Amino acid sequence: MIALRGKTTASTLAAPLPHSVWKLADSGTLDTQRRSRAFLLDGGCAAPPSFNLYLARSTDPRDDLPANTVRLPPELDYLSGGDVLSVSEDGERIRVLWRHRSRQNSILLTERCNHYCLMCSQPPKTANDDRLLDEAFELMRLLPRDTMEIGFTGGEPTLYGTELVDLLRLCTNLHPEAEVHVLSNGRRFADPEYAAAWASIDNPNLMVGIPIYGAEPARHDYVVQAEGAFNETVRGIVNLAQLKQRVELRVVLHRQTAPALPEIAEFIARNLPFVDQVALMGLEMIGLARANIPALWIDPTEYADELVEAVTLLDRSHVHTMVYNHQLCLIPRSVWPFAVRSISDWKNEYHPECLRCSVKDDCGGFFFSAKYKMSDKISAIEDGQAEPALLALGAD
Amino acid sequence: MIERSVHFDASGHSLDAVQRAAYRLSDRLSCEISKRDDTIEATLFLAEDAEDPEALIAEFRNEVLDQALRERIRTETSDIRNLVLALAFSKTGLTDTDV
Amino acid sequence: MSRFREPTAFQAPNADWQLLPFRFERIDERILLTNLVGEHLFLSGDEFQLLADGALPADSPLVRKLRAKHVIREGSDDLPVELLALKARTRYRRLAEFTSLHIFVASLRCEHSCPYCQVSRQSSDREAYDMSAETAALALDSVFRSPSSNIKIEFQGGEPLLNFELIEEVVERAEARNESEQRNLGFVIATNLALLDKRVIDFCRAHGVYISTSLDGPADLHNKNRPRPGRNSWELATEGIQRVREELGVDRVSALMTTTRSSLDRVREIVDCYVEQGLTSLFLRPLSPYGFAIKTKSFDAYDVDRWLPFYEEGLDYIIELNSQGTPMVEQYAAIALKKMLTNDDPGYVDLTSPAGIGIGAIVYNYDGDVYASDEGRMLAEMGDTTFRLGNLHRDSYEEIMLSDALLGPLEESFTGSAPMCTDCAFEPYCGADPTYHHATAGDYLGRKPNSGFCRRNMAIFKLLLDRYESDPSTRALFTTWATH
């Protein structure tokens, strides 16, 4: 599990830092800019001049740090040139905003939210955190031109209204080739003006990922703990589609949603067939999900039939469908073509059974948080094992 | 010809429902319908060699009930039906897209 | 966690359920419901009673099912109305496209003499029965008057290959014209393949022309239906099919079968024959009550009740083949399933309301006469010109398309206002067939309780729904057919 935040263990800062967002340069960095750059010291070598901030690893042998330097805790020693950090004014707290080498960066825009999902992995807070949005603007300016994927999440990013649109417009202008993905409950798009503002970003690589947890209001509203959510979300999806905006629907699978998966799939296929893709997602056992295990936990093998039915229906209705965060040994083999190896590298773990599994490299493994609750049916797939077909389907 | 009369209370059954029921079953029976005061009289004519006359007459009675229900649904939903179709073909509210 | 509210907090507070438009039919012990756009669900007798009595609780699996399928809504809920409108709009979208299938009767000559054939058997040397270049030019004008973005020109006859020069000319002229028109233009030749030669093949390859042919089943069955002087029809058909598959491509030829009395006990053999020929699509058609069929009494050789077991056995056999890995689609089922399981319109002119006559498909006869449908042309061959809309040499496009001969049957056959159809739960899947009803009952509407068309279609819809509901793998197969 890779740490994304930490506290520095020493500091030689003479004054508060002038700003919070810093891009790391190291001895391998060729870029000569100094604006917003911090230098990552390398072992015993001298600090190059004119940086406003230096970072030393915990293993750096120097006892006397150069001026304007902070010492990283061991869990942040992995940082390297190209990474982008948010550093508190006093130099004590560091948040990693962007890891240059990772393909799974996720930019948190706010922890505020107008939902309170039973399984929320990012429990909502109410305090004003506009600074996260400000940092995101700055981050856009610091990312390299060849950045391929940029993901924004929350909380609920659309709470920022048109400021979110402004951010995405800046992102589009500075990174026109990047795939941009925003997670949102979609309710704000029920307002046609907001949907139009979103469409005016005019980025063909922009997609919004919107969760849907039922085929009618009662189930969905219960899962997200907000009345009227289903109606606004679906209306928002329709508005976006009419403006030809790309939409992904996400269904997190747990005890409250998995039994209804075929109905949800049917509802999507019949009412929202124009969506660009559907992602069926395994539950991450963090945040509020841990507190709600009794209401949420279901062994994936228990919903195997529903999963096959839903995936089959959507796929044959020409809706691009993907299954995330499910270990391969827990899903029917007919679903494997739809399984994506998707667990973020900073969350990835494996089970002892996996050591001798022949398909380990194709499987996403587990969330680190799975240690709190996982299926007891995890078992290695032997090479040449007979088809463990949980549901035999006709020829495709 | 087997001839049987079935009576319906006009306050609880509409003439329309009885007529629609008769129409639906007209491949197996023919019918004369008259209304007098509070009673609708349906005289049914079945072929002599009709397979199960009692069952057919029972089916007619049930069909009248079903038609009464259909009538109620039609009445209750006629406004919504018009609204949906008007909305489907309106230029406002739904832009002309592939949706 | 006390901060989480129970499901009851998110249920409709007053159980203030309002009905959305729906229709129902009793099928055995269950009740089938279809909503305004043809989405279906089955209820038990008790469940239906709760709905009928207005006694639904605030929440229950039944309530959720009814809400998801837009059969009920909570009083103030507008989303179901908006979604129904969107779906309805999608269903009717094709109407505005107007006529997309244009049938050119290239020649009335034919060297077969099939007993059920509606086409008059003019012998091969009578040039007076070929379409002229002049007539074809006028027909092309009519074709491009249609606003449809998809245009399919289909050559029929008699045997259209007997006038192949005309086909070449029409294709080339249409393509030239399409440079500016920019429609999605396609061509089909409906032929018995006896006259397929290198010239025809090369032309079809060069212009992307599809071939449609008849294959009634095994040789003895096919040849009995299609007597021909000289070489037998089945050999020519199957050789032709293989030749087209090899020289043009496996997807460039499709076959239809016609059912006669002799077919009824042999559906598996017929399907097997199609599989042997490498075909992946089959249309289990009923015999239509037109033309020589009535004259030679082969129409009353069977009725719908005898045809239905044939269809059911064929469909089940095809489903079984698919489960074993042999791909085969039953076309009529695929068309019906598209209407049942999606909001799309398959554009099949014989199963649509308003009827597909004229506004979906139109026929330009060899002599310039314009007919509302192929069946209408066949009736004219027998002396009934009810469905003749005019003549290309004499009448303008407006006069033809706005004639009473077209508008009358369109209006009168509309199922939305037809007795029994208005109440029928299958109406969203079904269609108006004014030609059939005119031929069999004497008016455009017919009397549905006595209509073979109605009886056949209701039985097919029930059969498809039964198979759909009963088995997940059939459900998956049907979904594939519906979305093809």
PDB file of C-alpha atoms in Angstrom, chain C residues 185-284:
ATOM      1  CA  LEU C 185     -27.868   3.056 -50.793  1.00  0.00           C
ATOM      2  CA  GLY C 186     -28.180  -0.730 -51.127  1.00  0.00           C
ATOM      3  CA  PHE C 187     -29.298  -3.173 -53.767  1.00  0.00           C
ATOM      4  CA  VAL C 188     -30.822  -6.635 -53.637  1.00  0.00           C
ATOM      5  CA  ILE C 189     -31.786  -9.018 -56.415  1.00  0.00           C
ATOM      6  CA  ALA C 190     -34.470 -11.551 -55.516  1.00  0.00           C
ATOM      7  CA  THR C 191     -33.771 -14.410 -57.879  1.00  0.00           C
ATOM      8  CA  ASN C 192     -34.156 -18.142 -58.230  1.00  0.00           C
ATOM      9  CA  LEU C 193     -30.448 -18.235 -59.175  1.00  0.00           C
ATOM     10  CA  ALA C 194     -31.011 -20.392 -62.263  1.00  0.00           C
ATOM     11  CA  LEU C 195     -29.580 -17.648 -64.474  1.00  0.00           C
ATOM     12  CA  LEU C 196     -26.622 -16.718 -62.280  1.00  0.00           C
ATOM     13  CA  ASP C 197     -23.573 -16.338 -64.508  1.00  0.00           C
ATOM     14  CA  LYS C 198     -20.181 -14.639 -64.450  1.00  0.00           C
ATOM     15  CA  ARG C 199     -21.563 -11.391 -65.756  1.00  0.00           C
ATOM     16  CA  VAL C 200     -24.105 -11.214 -62.935  1.00  0.00           C
ATOM     17  CA  ILE C 201     -21.555 -12.203 -60.297  1.00  0.00           C
ATOM     18  CA  ASP C 202     -18.980  -9.685 -61.481  1.00  0.00           C
ATOM     19  CA  PHE C 203     -21.546  -6.932 -61.508  1.00  0.00           C
ATOM     20  CA  CYS C 204     -22.819  -7.771 -58.041  1.00  0.00           C
ATOM     21  CA  ARG C 205     -19.269  -7.800 -56.737  1.00  0.00           C
ATOM     22  CA  ALA C 206     -18.459  -4.470 -58.280  1.00  0.00           C
ATOM     23  CA  HIS C 207     -21.566  -2.763 -56.909  1.00  0.00           C
ATOM     24  CA  GLY C 208     -22.074  -4.509 -53.567  1.00  0.00           C
ATOM     25  CA  VAL C 209     -25.365  -6.058 -54.640  1.00  0.00           C
ATOM     26  CA  TYR C 210     -26.962  -8.625 -52.306  1.00  0.00           C
ATOM     27  CA  ILE C 211     -28.755 -11.739 -53.437  1.00  0.00           C
ATOM     28  CA  SER C 212     -31.998 -12.987 -51.979  1.00  0.00           C
ATOM     29  CA  THR C 213     -33.331 -16.348 -53.040  1.00  0.00           C
ATOM     30  CA  SER C 214     -35.828 -19.020 -52.161  1.00  0.00           C
ATOM     31  CA  LEU C 215     -34.926 -22.290 -50.554  1.00  0.00           C
ATOM     32  CA  ASP C 216     -37.927 -24.212 -49.359  1.00  0.00           C
ATOM     33  CA  GLY C 217     -35.995 -27.084 -47.828  1.00  0.00           C
ATOM     34  CA  PRO C 218     -34.702 -30.461 -49.016  1.00  0.00           C
ATOM     35  CA  ALA C 219     -34.672 -31.156 -52.748  1.00  0.00           C
ATOM     36  CA  ASP C 220     -37.917 -33.058 -53.015  1.00  0.00           C
ATOM     37  CA  LEU C 221     -39.825 -30.422 -51.072  1.00  0.00           C
ATOM     38  CA  HIS C 222     -38.308 -27.495 -52.902  1.00  0.00           C
ATOM     39  CA  ASN C 223     -38.791 -29.007 -56.370  1.00  0.00           C
ATOM     40  CA  LYS C 224     -42.364 -29.982 -55.656  1.00  0.00           C
ATOM     41  CA  ASN C 225     -43.095 -26.357 -54.888  1.00  0.00           C
ATOM     42  CA  ARG C 226     -41.125 -25.074 -57.847  1.00  0.00           C
ATOM     43  CA  PRO C 227     -41.621 -27.052 -60.994  1.00  0.00           C
ATOM     44  CA  ARG C 228     -39.262 -26.111 -63.754  1.00  0.00           C
ATOM     45  CA  PRO C 229     -38.659 -27.452 -67.190  1.00  0.00           C
ATOM     46  CA  GLY C 230     -35.068 -28.670 -67.537  1.00  0.00           C
ATOM     47  CA  ARG C 231     -32.675 -28.849 -64.550  1.00  0.00           C
ATOM     48  CA  ASN C 232     -34.182 -29.049 -61.150  1.00  0.00           C
ATOM     49  CA  SER C 233     -34.729 -25.935 -59.169  1.00  0.00           C
ATOM     50  CA  TRP C 234     -33.138 -27.137 -55.939  1.00  0.00           C
ATOM     51  CA  GLU C 235     -29.834 -27.955 -57.589  1.00  0.00           C
ATOM     52  CA  LEU C 236     -29.756 -24.590 -59.253  1.00  0.00           C
ATOM     53  CA  ALA C 237     -30.673 -22.801 -56.032  1.00  0.00           C
ATOM     54  CA  THR C 238     -28.114 -24.555 -53.846  1.00  0.00           C
ATOM     55  CA  GLU C 239     -25.363 -24.304 -56.426  1.00  0.00           C
ATOM     56  CA  GLY C 240     -26.186 -20.656 -56.809  1.00  0.00           C
ATOM     57  CA  ILE C 241     -26.094 -20.089 -53.066  1.00  0.00           C
ATOM     58  CA  GLN C 242     -22.673 -21.690 -52.788  1.00  0.00           C
ATOM     59  CA  ARG C 243     -21.412 -19.746 -55.748  1.00  0.00           C
ATOM     60  CA  VAL C 244     -22.531 -16.442 -54.240  1.00  0.00           C
ATOM     61  CA  ARG C 245     -21.032 -17.371 -50.863  1.00  0.00           C
ATOM     62  CA  GLU C 246     -17.696 -18.190 -52.436  1.00  0.00           C
ATOM     63  CA  GLU C 247     -17.496 -15.460 -55.037  1.00  0.00           C
ATOM     64  CA  LEU C 248     -19.234 -12.593 -53.249  1.00  0.00           C
ATOM     65  CA  GLY C 249     -19.103 -13.527 -49.571  1.00  0.00           C
ATOM     66  CA  VAL C 250     -21.035 -15.572 -47.048  1.00  0.00           C
ATOM     67  CA  ASP C 251     -23.107 -12.603 -45.927  1.00  0.00           C
ATOM     68  CA  ARG C 252     -24.130 -11.610 -49.412  1.00  0.00           C
ATOM     69  CA  VAL C 253     -26.826 -14.190 -49.913  1.00  0.00           C
ATOM     70  CA  SER C 254     -29.914 -14.862 -47.844  1.00  0.00           C
ATOM     71  CA  ALA C 255     -32.740 -17.284 -48.415  1.00  0.00           C
ATOM     72  CA  LEU C 256     -36.440 -17.345 -47.637  1.00  0.00           C
ATOM     73  CA  MET C 257     -38.584 -20.406 -47.463  1.00  0.00           C
ATOM     74  CA  THR C 258     -42.197 -20.668 -48.380  1.00  0.00           C
ATOM     75  CA  THR C 259     -44.449 -23.040 -46.549  1.00  0.00           C
ATOM     76  CA  THR C 260     -46.874 -25.329 -48.250  1.00  0.00           C
ATOM     77  CA  ARG C 261     -48.846 -28.277 -47.003  1.00  0.00           C
ATOM     78  CA  SER C 262     -45.912 -30.519 -47.705  1.00  0.00           C
ATOM     79  CA  SER C 263     -43.628 -28.473 -45.470  1.00  0.00           C
ATOM     80  CA  LEU C 264     -45.638 -28.847 -42.326  1.00  0.00           C
ATOM     81  CA  ASP C 265     -44.191 -32.124 -41.090  1.00  0.00           C
ATOM     82  CA  ARG C 266     -40.658 -31.431 -42.135  1.00  0.00           C
ATOM     83  CA  VAL C 267     -39.471 -28.323 -40.365  1.00  0.00           C
ATOM     84  CA  ARG C 268     -36.334 -29.929 -38.925  1.00  0.00           C
ATOM     85  CA  GLU C 269     -35.281 -31.111 -42.343  1.00  0.00           C
ATOM     86  CA  ILE C 270     -35.812 -27.621 -43.672  1.00  0.00           C
ATOM     87  CA  VAL C 271     -33.670 -26.099 -40.959  1.00  0.00           C
ATOM     88  CA  ASP C 272     -31.009 -28.757 -41.469  1.00  0.00           C
ATOM     89  CA  CYS C 273     -30.982 -27.964 -45.165  1.00  0.00           C
ATOM     90  CA  TYR C 274     -30.257 -24.320 -44.386  1.00  0.00           C
ATOM     91  CA  VAL C 275     -27.480 -25.287 -42.005  1.00  0.00           C
ATOM     92  CA  GLU C 276     -25.930 -27.551 -44.651  1.00  0.00           C
ATOM     93  CA  GLN C 277     -25.899 -24.699 -47.116  1.00  0.00           C
ATOM     94  CA  GLY C 278     -23.973 -22.568 -44.645  1.00  0.00           C
ATOM     95  CA  LEU C 279     -26.838 -20.152 -44.213  1.00  0.00           C
ATOM     96  CA  THR C 280     -27.254 -18.531 -40.824  1.00  0.00           C
ATOM     97  CA  SER C 281     -30.678 -17.023 -41.225  1.00  0.00           C
ATOM     98  CA  LEU C 282     -34.052 -18.552 -42.003  1.00  0.00           C
ATOM     99  CA  PHE C 283     -37.519 -17.054 -42.338  1.00  0.00           C
ATOM    100  CA  LEU C 284     -40.236 -19.511 -41.382  1.00  0.00           C
TER     101      LEU C 284
END
